[in-house]
Amino acid sequence: MATKKLISIIVPIHNEAEGIENFLEKSLFPVAEKIKNYDHEIILVNDGSTDNSLEIIQKLAEKNSKIKILALSRNFGKEPALSAGLKYAKGDAAITIDADGQQPPELVPKFIEKWENGAEIVTGVRDHYTKHGFIQKLGSKLFYKLLNLFGSKSTVPGSTDFRLIDRVVIDEFNKLSEHNRITRGLIDWLGFKQEYIEYTYGVRTAGKPSYNLKKLFNLAIDSFVSMSTTPLVIFGYLGAFVTFCSFVLGLFCIINQYILGDPLHLYWDGSVQLAIFITFLVGLLMLSQSVTALYISHIHAETQNRPLYIVDKKNSRNLEPKK
């Protein structure tokens, strides 16, 4: 009898004690058990939760050997948590899904169907935001426009980390070494055949989101810097443009003031002209240096060569020994 293919379902968890048990037992587990012709494993990545999320999922793992708990030693962030889950996934394909109930597990069979039909990546795309304010909607649209402009041309607006990823893609993703990362951008960058499934972004089952506006903003900055060098190029062109404009304006001032005798009556003396140019160029210099500093900070993080995450083996459960 042929061995069934394995599907790895990866769920990053950070302070989801209020709703994690309900989400797993009433939403995710029933769907996983009904997947036809496939075996499955569920990898719960505890990303340094400070509530009792870890204790809750440890009790669930005691009753079900298909549940594997990958406990990180502290909170490293969602992107390293997803990377850890993909590193430990044994399946022929992996499905990543959030623990807050906003991404419907009921769509998992459709993801698998598209994968069976040849897609190597199947991405969930939000068709709209439920109970999201104007700022969040505007920020999301702006983020994807800038990401496509500066970096990945293939990132679809509204795409999420609710994905199915083929084993070939997982193996290539695991070779990537950068520390400041956005998982969805890197997966899109790999360039394998991709299909999309639209879904309605639901309401959290319980608790509060771990990602506040500050974290989302920092993630956006990391995304732009890690996926593209365009900001540096933009400031290079802008510097050349300013230099050209300064030359033309300076030539105009000389002709108007000293050759034609100021027929326009601008009364631009030397101190005014110098103050305008110095103020503008100092501001431009500060902006360009701040962008350069972002890239230097990322270089610093990469050269430190610290691990992306650290596994707390004492609190992990049902993990196979690393080969």
PDB file of C-alpha atoms in Angstrom:
ATOM      1  CA  MET A   1       0.000   0.000   0.000  1.00  0.00           C
ATOM      2  CA  ALA A   2       1.399   3.363  -1.048  1.00  0.00           C
ATOM      3  CA  THR A   3       2.278   5.810   1.705  1.00  0.00           C
ATOM      4  CA  LYS A   4       0.003   8.829   1.861  1.00  0.00           C
ATOM      5  CA  LYS A   5       1.497  12.218   1.121  1.00  0.00           C
ATOM      6  CA  LEU A   6       1.938  14.449   4.138  1.00  0.00           C
ATOM      7  CA  ILE A   7       0.540  17.958   4.588  1.00  0.00           C
ATOM      8  CA  SER A   8       2.225  20.152   7.213  1.00  0.00           C
ATOM      9  CA  ILE A   9      -0.025  22.820   8.736  1.00  0.00           C
ATOM     10  CA  ILE A  10       1.988  25.579  10.420  1.00  0.00           C
ATOM     11  CA  VAL A  11       0.401  27.912  12.969  1.00  0.00           C
ATOM     12  CA  PRO A  12       2.506  30.690  14.576  1.00  0.00           C
ATOM     13  CA  ILE A  13       1.219  31.566  18.057  1.00  0.00           C
ATOM     14  CA  HIS A  14       1.921  34.571  20.253  1.00  0.00           C
ATOM     15  CA  ASN A  15      -0.304  35.323  23.248  1.00  0.00           C
ATOM     16  CA  GLU A  16      -3.420  33.641  21.843  1.00  0.00           C
ATOM     17  CA  ALA A  17      -4.527  31.930  25.075  1.00  0.00           C
ATOM     18  CA  GLU A  18      -8.055  33.348  24.936  1.00  0.00           C
ATOM     19  CA  GLY A  19      -8.942  31.775  21.616  1.00  0.00           C
ATOM     20  CA  ILE A  20      -6.314  29.233  20.560  1.00  0.00           C
ATOM     21  CA  GLU A  21      -8.019  26.120  21.954  1.00  0.00           C
ATOM     22  CA  ASN A  22     -11.361  27.042  20.404  1.00  0.00           C
ATOM     23  CA  PHE A  23      -9.734  27.798  17.044  1.00  0.00           C
ATOM     24  CA  LEU A  24      -7.774  24.554  16.953  1.00  0.00           C
ATOM     25  CA  GLU A  25     -10.421  22.129  18.209  1.00  0.00           C
ATOM     26  CA  LYS A  26     -13.472  23.630  16.508  1.00  0.00           C
ATOM     27  CA  SER A  27     -11.991  25.020  13.292  1.00  0.00           C
ATOM     28  CA  LEU A  28      -8.580  23.674  12.292  1.00  0.00           C
ATOM     29  CA  PHE A  29      -8.512  20.087  13.616  1.00  0.00           C
ATOM     30  CA  PRO A  30     -11.859  19.045  12.030  1.00  0.00           C
ATOM     31  CA  VAL A  31     -10.744  20.381   8.651  1.00  0.00           C
ATOM     32  CA  ALA A  32      -7.368  18.631   8.908  1.00  0.00           C
ATOM     33  CA  GLU A  33      -9.018  15.304   9.748  1.00  0.00           C
ATOM     34  CA  LYS A  34     -11.278  15.551   6.695  1.00  0.00           C
ATOM     35  CA  ILE A  35      -8.457  16.074   4.170  1.00  0.00           C
ATOM     36  CA  LYS A  36      -8.889  13.150   1.794  1.00  0.00           C
ATOM     37  CA  ASN A  37      -5.996  10.979   0.621  1.00  0.00           C
ATOM     38  CA  TYR A  38      -3.431  12.819   2.770  1.00  0.00           C
ATOM     39  CA  ASP A  39      -1.877  12.428   6.169  1.00  0.00           C
ATOM     40  CA  HIS A  40      -1.146  15.577   8.140  1.00  0.00           C
ATOM     41  CA  GLU A  41       0.942  17.103  10.895  1.00  0.00           C
ATOM     42  CA  ILE A  42       0.141  20.318  12.727  1.00  0.00           C
ATOM     43  CA  ILE A  43       3.147  22.398  13.776  1.00  0.00           C
ATOM     44  CA  LEU A  44       2.275  24.945  16.454  1.00  0.00           C
ATOM     45  CA  VAL A  45       5.093  27.497  16.741  1.00  0.00           C
ATOM     46  CA  ASN A  46       4.963  29.193  20.124  1.00  0.00           C
ATOM     47  CA  ASP A  47       6.697  32.517  19.538  1.00  0.00           C
ATOM     48  CA  GLY A  48       7.621  33.320  23.131  1.00  0.00           C
ATOM     49  CA  SER A  49       4.072  33.766  24.432  1.00  0.00           C
ATOM     50  CA  THR A  50       3.889  35.411  27.867  1.00  0.00           C
ATOM     51  CA  ASP A  51       0.394  34.096  28.643  1.00  0.00           C
ATOM     52  CA  ASN A  52      -0.503  30.414  29.026  1.00  0.00           C
ATOM     53  CA  SER A  53      -0.715  29.675  25.289  1.00  0.00           C
ATOM     54  CA  LEU A  54       2.178  27.213  25.574  1.00  0.00           C
ATOM     55  CA  GLU A  55       0.528  25.238  28.385  1.00  0.00           C
ATOM     56  CA  ILE A  56      -2.721  25.005  26.433  1.00  0.00           C
ATOM     57  CA  ILE A  57      -1.134  23.618  23.256  1.00  0.00           C
ATOM     58  CA  GLN A  58       1.120  21.278  25.269  1.00  0.00           C
ATOM     59  CA  LYS A  59      -1.987  19.636  26.742  1.00  0.00           C
ATOM     60  CA  LEU A  60      -3.431  19.253  23.253  1.00  0.00           C
ATOM     61  CA  ALA A  61      -0.189  17.658  22.042  1.00  0.00           C
ATOM     62  CA  GLU A  62      -0.354  15.080  24.851  1.00  0.00           C
ATOM     63  CA  LYS A  63      -3.626  13.802  23.380  1.00  0.00           C
ATOM     64  CA  ASN A  64      -2.672  13.973  19.710  1.00  0.00           C
ATOM     65  CA  SER A  65       0.717  12.878  18.336  1.00  0.00           C
ATOM     66  CA  LYS A  66       0.053  14.700  15.059  1.00  0.00           C
ATOM     67  CA  ILE A  67       0.432  17.972  16.940  1.00  0.00           C
ATOM     68  CA  LYS A  68       4.049  19.098  17.054  1.00  0.00           C
ATOM     69  CA  ILE A  69       5.004  22.009  19.281  1.00  0.00           C
ATOM     70  CA  LEU A  70       7.962  24.109  18.231  1.00  0.00           C
ATOM     71  CA  ALA A  71       8.640  26.392  21.198  1.00  0.00           C
ATOM     72  CA  LEU A  72      10.967  29.344  20.625  1.00  0.00           C
ATOM     73  CA  SER A  73      13.057  30.592  23.537  1.00  0.00           C
ATOM     74  CA  ARG A  74      11.567  34.106  23.301  1.00  0.00           C
ATOM     75  CA  ASN A  75       9.485  36.274  21.011  1.00  0.00           C
ATOM     76  CA  PHE A  76      11.394  36.535  17.721  1.00  0.00           C
ATOM     77  CA  GLY A  77       8.470  37.822  15.620  1.00  0.00           C
ATOM     78  CA  LYS A  78       6.047  36.262  13.170  1.00  0.00           C
ATOM     79  CA  GLU A  79       8.472  36.088  10.233  1.00  0.00           C
ATOM     80  CA  PRO A  80      11.125  34.028  12.119  1.00  0.00           C
ATOM     81  CA  ALA A  81       8.312  31.899  13.593  1.00  0.00           C
ATOM     82  CA  LEU A  82       7.021  31.060  10.114  1.00  0.00           C
ATOM     83  CA  SER A  83      10.570  30.321   8.972  1.00  0.00           C
ATOM     84  CA  ALA A  84      11.048  27.982  11.946  1.00  0.00           C
ATOM     85  CA  GLY A  85       7.838  26.137  11.105  1.00  0.00           C
ATOM     86  CA  LEU A  86       8.888  25.700   7.481  1.00  0.00           C
ATOM     87  CA  LYS A  87      12.318  24.476   8.568  1.00  0.00           C
ATOM     88  CA  TYR A  88      10.784  21.700  10.677  1.00  0.00           C
ATOM     89  CA  ALA A  89       7.970  20.822   8.255  1.00  0.00           C
ATOM     90  CA  LYS A  90       8.246  17.274   6.898  1.00  0.00           C
ATOM     91  CA  GLY A  91       5.315  17.434   4.491  1.00  0.00           C
ATOM     92  CA  ASP A  92       5.138  17.253   0.714  1.00  0.00           C
ATOM     93  CA  ALA A  93       3.460  20.645   1.077  1.00  0.00           C
ATOM     94  CA  ALA A  94       2.970  23.083   3.943  1.00  0.00           C
ATOM     95  CA  ILE A  95       0.039  25.333   4.767  1.00  0.00           C
ATOM     96  CA  THR A  96       0.658  28.421   6.911  1.00  0.00           C
ATOM     97  CA  ILE A  97      -2.288  29.948   8.748  1.00  0.00           C
ATOM     98  CA  ASP A  98      -2.751  32.454  11.573  1.00  0.00           C
ATOM     99  CA  ALA A  99      -4.089  31.418  14.980  1.00  0.00           C
ATOM    100  CA  ASP A 100      -6.576  34.259  15.395  1.00  0.00           C
ATOM    101  CA  GLY A 101      -9.392  32.768  13.296  1.00  0.00           C
ATOM    102  CA  GLN A 102      -9.351  35.516  10.669  1.00  0.00           C
ATOM    103  CA  GLN A 103      -8.208  33.094   7.966  1.00  0.00           C
ATOM    104  CA  PRO A 104     -10.799  30.358   7.281  1.00  0.00           C
ATOM    105  CA  PRO A 105      -9.428  26.777   7.582  1.00  0.00           C
ATOM    106  CA  GLU A 106     -12.408  25.637   5.493  1.00  0.00           C
ATOM    107  CA  LEU A 107     -10.498  26.777   2.394  1.00  0.00           C
ATOM    108  CA  VAL A 108      -7.649  24.305   2.972  1.00  0.00           C
ATOM    109  CA  PRO A 109      -9.174  21.663   0.618  1.00  0.00           C
ATOM    110  CA  LYS A 110      -9.340  24.288  -2.156  1.00  0.00           C
ATOM    111  CA  PHE A 111      -5.680  25.121  -1.589  1.00  0.00           C
ATOM    112  CA  ILE A 112      -4.809  21.447  -1.923  1.00  0.00           C
ATOM    113  CA  GLU A 113      -6.944  21.101  -5.061  1.00  0.00           C
ATOM    114  CA  LYS A 114      -5.044  23.917  -6.794  1.00  0.00           C
ATOM    115  CA  TRP A 115      -1.770  22.322  -5.672  1.00  0.00           C
ATOM    116  CA  GLU A 116      -2.869  18.978  -7.151  1.00  0.00           C
ATOM    117  CA  ASN A 117      -3.583  20.789 -10.427  1.00  0.00           C
ATOM    118  CA  GLY A 118      -0.011  22.005 -10.711  1.00  0.00           C
ATOM    119  CA  ALA A 119       0.337  25.139  -8.574  1.00  0.00           C
ATOM    120  CA  GLU A 120       3.505  25.183  -6.472  1.00  0.00           C
ATOM    121  CA  ILE A 121       2.337  28.121  -4.333  1.00  0.00           C
ATOM    122  CA  VAL A 122      -1.290  28.852  -3.488  1.00  0.00           C
ATOM    123  CA  THR A 123      -1.821  32.240  -1.837  1.00  0.00           C
ATOM    124  CA  GLY A 124      -4.842  33.505   0.059  1.00  0.00           C
ATOM    125  CA  VAL A 125      -5.836  37.033  -0.953  1.00  0.00           C
ATOM    126  CA  ARG A 126      -8.120  39.182   1.184  1.00  0.00           C
ATOM    127  CA  ASP A 127     -11.042  40.452  -0.865  1.00  0.00           C
ATOM    128  CA  HIS A 128     -11.762  43.106   1.792  1.00  0.00           C
ATOM    129  CA  TYR A 129     -11.073  43.963   5.398  1.00  0.00           C
ATOM    130  CA  THR A 130     -13.704  43.257   8.024  1.00  0.00           C
ATOM    131  CA  LYS A 131     -13.898  45.937  10.729  1.00  0.00           C
ATOM    132  CA  HIS A 132     -10.685  47.569   9.555  1.00  0.00           C
ATOM    133  CA  GLY A 133     -10.477  51.338   9.652  1.00  0.00           C
ATOM    134  CA  PHE A 134      -9.543  53.812   6.971  1.00  0.00           C
ATOM    135  CA  ILE A 135      -5.915  54.040   8.158  1.00  0.00           C
ATOM    136  CA  GLN A 136      -5.382  50.251   7.916  1.00  0.00           C
ATOM    137  CA  LYS A 137      -6.963  50.039   4.464  1.00  0.00           C
ATOM    138  CA  LEU A 138      -5.011  53.008   3.132  1.00  0.00           C
ATOM    139  CA  GLY A 139      -1.776  51.748   4.695  1.00  0.00           C
ATOM    140  CA  SER A 140      -2.208  48.301   3.162  1.00  0.00           C
ATOM    141  CA  LYS A 141      -2.864  49.676  -0.324  1.00  0.00           C
ATOM    142  CA  LEU A 142       0.103  52.033  -0.060  1.00  0.00           C
ATOM    143  CA  PHE A 143       2.343  49.232   1.215  1.00  0.00           C
ATOM    144  CA  TYR A 144       1.654  46.939  -1.753  1.00  0.00           C
ATOM    145  CA  LYS A 145       1.991  49.754  -4.291  1.00  0.00           C
ATOM    146  CA  LEU A 146       5.375  50.742  -2.882  1.00  0.00           C
ATOM    147  CA  LEU A 147       6.498  47.117  -2.553  1.00  0.00           C
ATOM    148  CA  ASN A 148       5.671  46.455  -6.204  1.00  0.00           C
ATOM    149  CA  LEU A 149       7.325  49.740  -7.223  1.00  0.00           C
ATOM    150  CA  PHE A 150      10.508  49.229  -5.218  1.00  0.00           C
ATOM    151  CA  GLY A 151      10.917  45.466  -5.171  1.00  0.00           C
ATOM    152  CA  SER A 152       8.822  42.424  -6.025  1.00  0.00           C
ATOM    153  CA  LYS A 153       6.738  43.056  -9.136  1.00  0.00           C
ATOM    154  CA  SER A 154       4.684  39.903  -8.508  1.00  0.00           C
ATOM    155  CA  THR A 155       3.261  40.656  -5.058  1.00  0.00           C
ATOM    156  CA  VAL A 156      -0.538  40.813  -5.368  1.00  0.00           C
ATOM    157  CA  PRO A 157      -2.266  43.459  -3.197  1.00  0.00           C
ATOM    158  CA  GLY A 158      -4.048  41.808  -0.284  1.00  0.00           C
ATOM    159  CA  SER A 159      -1.903  38.660  -0.399  1.00  0.00           C
ATOM    160  CA  THR A 160      -1.315  37.106   3.016  1.00  0.00           C
ATOM    161  CA  ASP A 161       0.652  34.424   4.812  1.00  0.00           C
ATOM    162  CA  PHE A 162      -2.334  32.076   4.433  1.00  0.00           C
ATOM    163  CA  ARG A 163      -0.580  29.888   1.862  1.00  0.00           C
ATOM    164  CA  LEU A 164       0.132  26.428   0.594  1.00  0.00           C
ATOM    165  CA  ILE A 165       3.784  25.897  -0.345  1.00  0.00           C
ATOM    166  CA  ASP A 166       5.121  22.902  -2.272  1.00  0.00           C
ATOM    167  CA  ARG A 167       8.078  20.908  -0.931  1.00  0.00           C
ATOM    168  CA  VAL A 168      10.329  22.223  -3.712  1.00  0.00           C
ATOM    169  CA  VAL A 169       9.538  25.807  -2.696  1.00  0.00           C
ATOM    170  CA  ILE A 170      10.048  25.019   1.005  1.00  0.00           C
ATOM    171  CA  ASP A 171      13.502  23.576   0.317  1.00  0.00           C
ATOM    172  CA  GLU A 172      14.513  26.668  -1.666  1.00  0.00           C
ATOM    173  CA  PHE A 173      13.042  29.008   0.957  1.00  0.00           C
ATOM    174  CA  ASN A 174      15.023  27.265   3.699  1.00  0.00           C
ATOM    175  CA  LYS A 175      18.235  28.139   1.857  1.00  0.00           C
ATOM    176  CA  LEU A 176      17.591  31.882   2.260  1.00  0.00           C
ATOM    177  CA  SER A 177      19.702  33.399   5.002  1.00  0.00           C
ATOM    178  CA  GLU A 178      18.657  37.031   5.524  1.00  0.00           C
ATOM    179  CA  HIS A 179      17.458  37.994   8.987  1.00  0.00           C
ATOM    180  CA  ASN A 180      15.274  41.002   8.187  1.00  0.00           C
ATOM    181  CA  ARG A 181      12.663  39.234   6.102  1.00  0.00           C
ATOM    182  CA  ILE A 182       9.063  39.247   5.015  1.00  0.00           C
ATOM    183  CA  THR A 183       8.033  35.681   4.244  1.00  0.00           C
ATOM    184  CA  ARG A 184       5.440  36.415   1.581  1.00  0.00           C
ATOM    185  CA  GLY A 185       7.849  38.681  -0.320  1.00  0.00           C
ATOM    186  CA  LEU A 186      10.617  36.075  -0.308  1.00  0.00           C
ATOM    187  CA  ILE A 187       8.271  33.313  -1.446  1.00  0.00           C
ATOM    188  CA  ASP A 188       7.053  35.513  -4.302  1.00  0.00           C
ATOM    189  CA  TRP A 189      10.687  36.302  -5.157  1.00  0.00           C
ATOM    190  CA  LEU A 190      11.449  32.578  -5.579  1.00  0.00           C
ATOM    191  CA  GLY A 191       9.292  32.677  -8.682  1.00  0.00           C
ATOM    192  CA  PHE A 192       7.488  29.321  -8.760  1.00  0.00           C
ATOM    193  CA  LYS A 193       4.057  28.781 -10.320  1.00  0.00           C
ATOM    194  CA  GLN A 194       1.493  30.545  -8.165  1.00  0.00           C
ATOM    195  CA  GLU A 195      -2.302  30.505  -7.921  1.00  0.00           C
ATOM    196  CA  TYR A 196      -4.591  32.663  -5.782  1.00  0.00           C
ATOM    197  CA  ILE A 197      -7.717  32.150  -3.717  1.00  0.00           C
ATOM    198  CA  GLU A 198      -9.755  35.107  -2.496  1.00  0.00           C
ATOM    199  CA  TYR A 199     -11.269  34.978   0.961  1.00  0.00           C
ATOM    200  CA  THR A 200     -13.061  37.292   3.344  1.00  0.00           C
ATOM    201  CA  TYR A 201     -10.836  38.426   6.183  1.00  0.00           C
ATOM    202  CA  GLY A 202     -12.736  37.530   9.331  1.00  0.00           C
ATOM    203  CA  VAL A 203     -12.920  38.893  12.855  1.00  0.00           C
ATOM    204  CA  ARG A 204     -10.573  37.672  15.605  1.00  0.00           C
ATOM    205  CA  THR A 205     -12.117  34.937  17.716  1.00  0.00           C
ATOM    206  CA  ALA A 206     -10.611  36.395  20.896  1.00  0.00           C
ATOM    207  CA  GLY A 207      -7.766  38.493  22.247  1.00  0.00           C
ATOM    208  CA  LYS A 208      -5.922  41.405  20.710  1.00  0.00           C
ATOM    209  CA  PRO A 209      -3.630  41.407  17.652  1.00  0.00           C
ATOM    210  CA  SER A 210       0.101  41.237  18.379  1.00  0.00           C
ATOM    211  CA  TYR A 211       0.889  43.414  15.370  1.00  0.00           C
ATOM    212  CA  ASN A 212       0.256  47.061  16.216  1.00  0.00           C
ATOM    213  CA  LEU A 213       0.807  49.972  13.845  1.00  0.00           C
ATOM    214  CA  LYS A 214       4.417  50.387  14.975  1.00  0.00           C
ATOM    215  CA  LYS A 215       5.265  46.736  14.243  1.00  0.00           C
ATOM    216  CA  LEU A 216       3.482  46.887  10.898  1.00  0.00           C
ATOM    217  CA  PHE A 217       5.396  50.039   9.973  1.00  0.00           C
ATOM    218  CA  ASN A 218       8.707  48.429  10.940  1.00  0.00           C
ATOM    219  CA  LEU A 219       7.795  45.339   8.897  1.00  0.00           C
ATOM    220  CA  ALA A 220       7.053  47.549   5.886  1.00  0.00           C
ATOM    221  CA  ILE A 221      10.426  49.303   6.217  1.00  0.00           C
ATOM    222  CA  ASP A 222      12.247  45.957   6.514  1.00  0.00           C
ATOM    223  CA  SER A 223      10.373  44.711   3.447  1.00  0.00           C
ATOM    224  CA  PHE A 224      11.415  47.641   1.269  1.00  0.00           C
ATOM    225  CA  VAL A 225      15.046  47.513   2.377  1.00  0.00           C
ATOM    226  CA  SER A 226      15.424  43.726   2.111  1.00  0.00           C
ATOM    227  CA  MET A 227      13.614  43.351  -1.209  1.00  0.00           C
ATOM    228  CA  SER A 228      15.122  46.241  -3.163  1.00  0.00           C
ATOM    229  CA  THR A 229      17.951  48.767  -3.502  1.00  0.00           C
ATOM    230  CA  THR A 230      15.629  51.180  -5.326  1.00  0.00           C
ATOM    231  CA  PRO A 231      15.508  53.754  -2.480  1.00  0.00           C
ATOM    232  CA  LEU A 232      19.267  54.201  -2.777  1.00  0.00           C
ATOM    233  CA  VAL A 233      18.992  54.612  -6.543  1.00  0.00           C
ATOM    234  CA  ILE A 234      16.147  57.122  -6.143  1.00  0.00           C
ATOM    235  CA  PHE A 235      18.260  59.340  -3.919  1.00  0.00           C
ATOM    236  CA  GLY A 236      21.124  59.085  -6.389  1.00  0.00           C
ATOM    237  CA  TYR A 237      18.905  60.371  -9.191  1.00  0.00           C
ATOM    238  CA  LEU A 238      17.397  62.973  -6.880  1.00  0.00           C
ATOM    239  CA  GLY A 239      20.874  64.206  -5.963  1.00  0.00           C
ATOM    240  CA  ALA A 240      21.781  64.527  -9.648  1.00  0.00           C
ATOM    241  CA  PHE A 241      18.495  66.362 -10.316  1.00  0.00           C
ATOM    242  CA  VAL A 242      19.065  68.788  -7.452  1.00  0.00           C
ATOM    243  CA  THR A 243      22.616  69.453  -8.635  1.00  0.00           C
ATOM    244  CA  PHE A 244      21.370  70.207 -12.140  1.00  0.00           C
ATOM    245  CA  CYS A 245      18.565  72.442 -10.885  1.00  0.00           C
ATOM    246  CA  SER A 246      20.979  74.266  -8.575  1.00  0.00           C
ATOM    247  CA  PHE A 247      23.313  74.912 -11.504  1.00  0.00           C
ATOM    248  CA  VAL A 248      20.489  76.239 -13.693  1.00  0.00           C
ATOM    249  CA  LEU A 249      19.080  78.393 -10.888  1.00  0.00           C
ATOM    250  CA  GLY A 250      22.526  79.690 -10.008  1.00  0.00           C
ATOM    251  CA  LEU A 251      23.170  80.580 -13.654  1.00  0.00           C
ATOM    252  CA  PHE A 252      19.782  82.324 -13.791  1.00  0.00           C
ATOM    253  CA  CYS A 253      20.597  84.356 -10.670  1.00  0.00           C
ATOM    254  CA  ILE A 254      23.969  85.436 -12.066  1.00  0.00           C
ATOM    255  CA  ILE A 255      22.468  86.537 -15.384  1.00  0.00           C
ATOM    256  CA  ASN A 256      19.459  88.255 -13.766  1.00  0.00           C
ATOM    257  CA  GLN A 257      21.333  89.912 -10.905  1.00  0.00           C
ATOM    258  CA  TYR A 258      24.687  90.819 -12.350  1.00  0.00           C
ATOM    259  CA  ILE A 259      24.349  90.936 -16.134  1.00  0.00           C
ATOM    260  CA  LEU A 260      20.803  92.246 -16.667  1.00  0.00           C
ATOM    261  CA  GLY A 261      20.642  94.326 -13.488  1.00  0.00           C
ATOM    262  CA  ASP A 262      17.728  92.440 -11.854  1.00  0.00           C
ATOM    263  CA  PRO A 263      14.895  93.404 -14.259  1.00  0.00           C
ATOM    264  CA  LEU A 264      12.556  91.070 -12.354  1.00  0.00           C
ATOM    265  CA  HIS A 265      13.228  92.946  -9.090  1.00  0.00           C
ATOM    266  CA  LEU A 266      13.867  89.762  -7.126  1.00  0.00           C
ATOM    267  CA  TYR A 267      16.411  91.433  -4.849  1.00  0.00           C
ATOM    268  CA  TRP A 268      18.185  88.163  -4.151  1.00  0.00           C
ATOM    269  CA  ASP A 269      21.386  89.039  -2.387  1.00  0.00           C
ATOM    270  CA  GLY A 270      24.143  86.512  -1.796  1.00  0.00           C
ATOM    271  CA  SER A 271      23.175  85.573   1.774  1.00  0.00           C
ATOM    272  CA  VAL A 272      19.571  84.742   0.826  1.00  0.00           C
ATOM    273  CA  GLN A 273      20.687  82.576  -2.058  1.00  0.00           C
ATOM    274  CA  LEU A 274      23.254  80.780   0.073  1.00  0.00           C
ATOM    275  CA  ALA A 275      20.774  80.176   2.922  1.00  0.00           C
ATOM    276  CA  ILE A 276      18.184  78.662   0.571  1.00  0.00           C
ATOM    277  CA  PHE A 277      20.641  76.310  -1.102  1.00  0.00           C
ATOM    278  CA  ILE A 278      22.320  75.224   2.145  1.00  0.00           C
ATOM    279  CA  THR A 279      19.019  74.575   3.936  1.00  0.00           C
ATOM    280  CA  PHE A 280      17.620  72.519   1.073  1.00  0.00           C
ATOM    281  CA  LEU A 281      20.769  70.507   0.479  1.00  0.00           C
ATOM    282  CA  VAL A 282      21.289  69.796   4.190  1.00  0.00           C
ATOM    283  CA  GLY A 283      17.740  68.441   4.407  1.00  0.00           C
ATOM    284  CA  LEU A 284      18.308  66.291   1.331  1.00  0.00           C
ATOM    285  CA  LEU A 285      21.595  65.052   2.782  1.00  0.00           C
ATOM    286  CA  MET A 286      19.918  64.047   6.035  1.00  0.00           C
ATOM    287  CA  LEU A 287      17.203  62.127   4.168  1.00  0.00           C
ATOM    288  CA  SER A 288      19.698  60.288   1.984  1.00  0.00           C
ATOM    289  CA  GLN A 289      21.856  59.448   4.996  1.00  0.00           C
ATOM    290  CA  SER A 290      18.841  58.010   6.838  1.00  0.00           C
ATOM    291  CA  VAL A 291      18.109  55.667   3.926  1.00  0.00           C
ATOM    292  CA  THR A 292      21.776  54.663   3.759  1.00  0.00           C
ATOM    293  CA  ALA A 293      21.722  54.034   7.502  1.00  0.00           C
ATOM    294  CA  LEU A 294      18.849  51.567   7.024  1.00  0.00           C
ATOM    295  CA  TYR A 295      20.913  49.524   4.609  1.00  0.00           C
ATOM    296  CA  ILE A 296      23.956  49.703   6.879  1.00  0.00           C
ATOM    297  CA  SER A 297      21.849  48.460   9.812  1.00  0.00           C
ATOM    298  CA  HIS A 298      20.720  45.484   7.733  1.00  0.00           C
ATOM    299  CA  ILE A 299      24.306  44.755   6.716  1.00  0.00           C
ATOM    300  CA  HIS A 300      25.243  44.892  10.396  1.00  0.00           C
ATOM    301  CA  ALA A 301      22.472  42.420  11.274  1.00  0.00           C
ATOM    302  CA  GLU A 302      23.577  40.008   8.544  1.00  0.00           C
ATOM    303  CA  THR A 303      27.278  40.150   9.437  1.00  0.00           C
ATOM    304  CA  GLN A 304      26.492  39.338  13.079  1.00  0.00           C
ATOM    305  CA  ASN A 305      25.381  35.934  11.785  1.00  0.00           C
ATOM    306  CA  ARG A 306      23.098  35.297  14.748  1.00  0.00           C
ATOM    307  CA  PRO A 307      20.497  32.525  14.390  1.00  0.00           C
ATOM    308  CA  LEU A 308      17.122  33.642  13.100  1.00  0.00           C
ATOM    309  CA  TYR A 309      15.443  31.901  16.044  1.00  0.00           C
ATOM    310  CA  ILE A 310      16.327  29.617  18.967  1.00  0.00           C
ATOM    311  CA  VAL A 311      14.301  26.497  19.723  1.00  0.00           C
ATOM    312  CA  ASP A 312      13.429  25.744  23.349  1.00  0.00           C
ATOM    313  CA  LYS A 313      13.693  21.949  23.160  1.00  0.00           C
ATOM    314  CA  LYS A 314      12.528  21.482  26.756  1.00  0.00           C
ATOM    315  CA  ASN A 315       9.100  22.934  25.989  1.00  0.00           C
ATOM    316  CA  SER A 316       8.782  21.567  22.458  1.00  0.00           C
ATOM    317  CA  ARG A 317       6.769  18.396  21.879  1.00  0.00           C
ATOM    318  CA  ASN A 318       6.707  15.539  19.332  1.00  0.00           C
ATOM    319  CA  LEU A 319       9.535  16.954  17.231  1.00  0.00           C
ATOM    320  CA  GLU A 320      11.649  14.459  15.334  1.00  0.00           C
ATOM    321  CA  PRO A 321      15.396  14.736  15.943  1.00  0.00           C
ATOM    322  CA  LYS A 322      17.134  17.111  13.554  1.00  0.00           C
ATOM    323  CA  LYS A 323      19.194  15.330  10.913  1.00  0.00           C
TER     324      LYS A 323
END
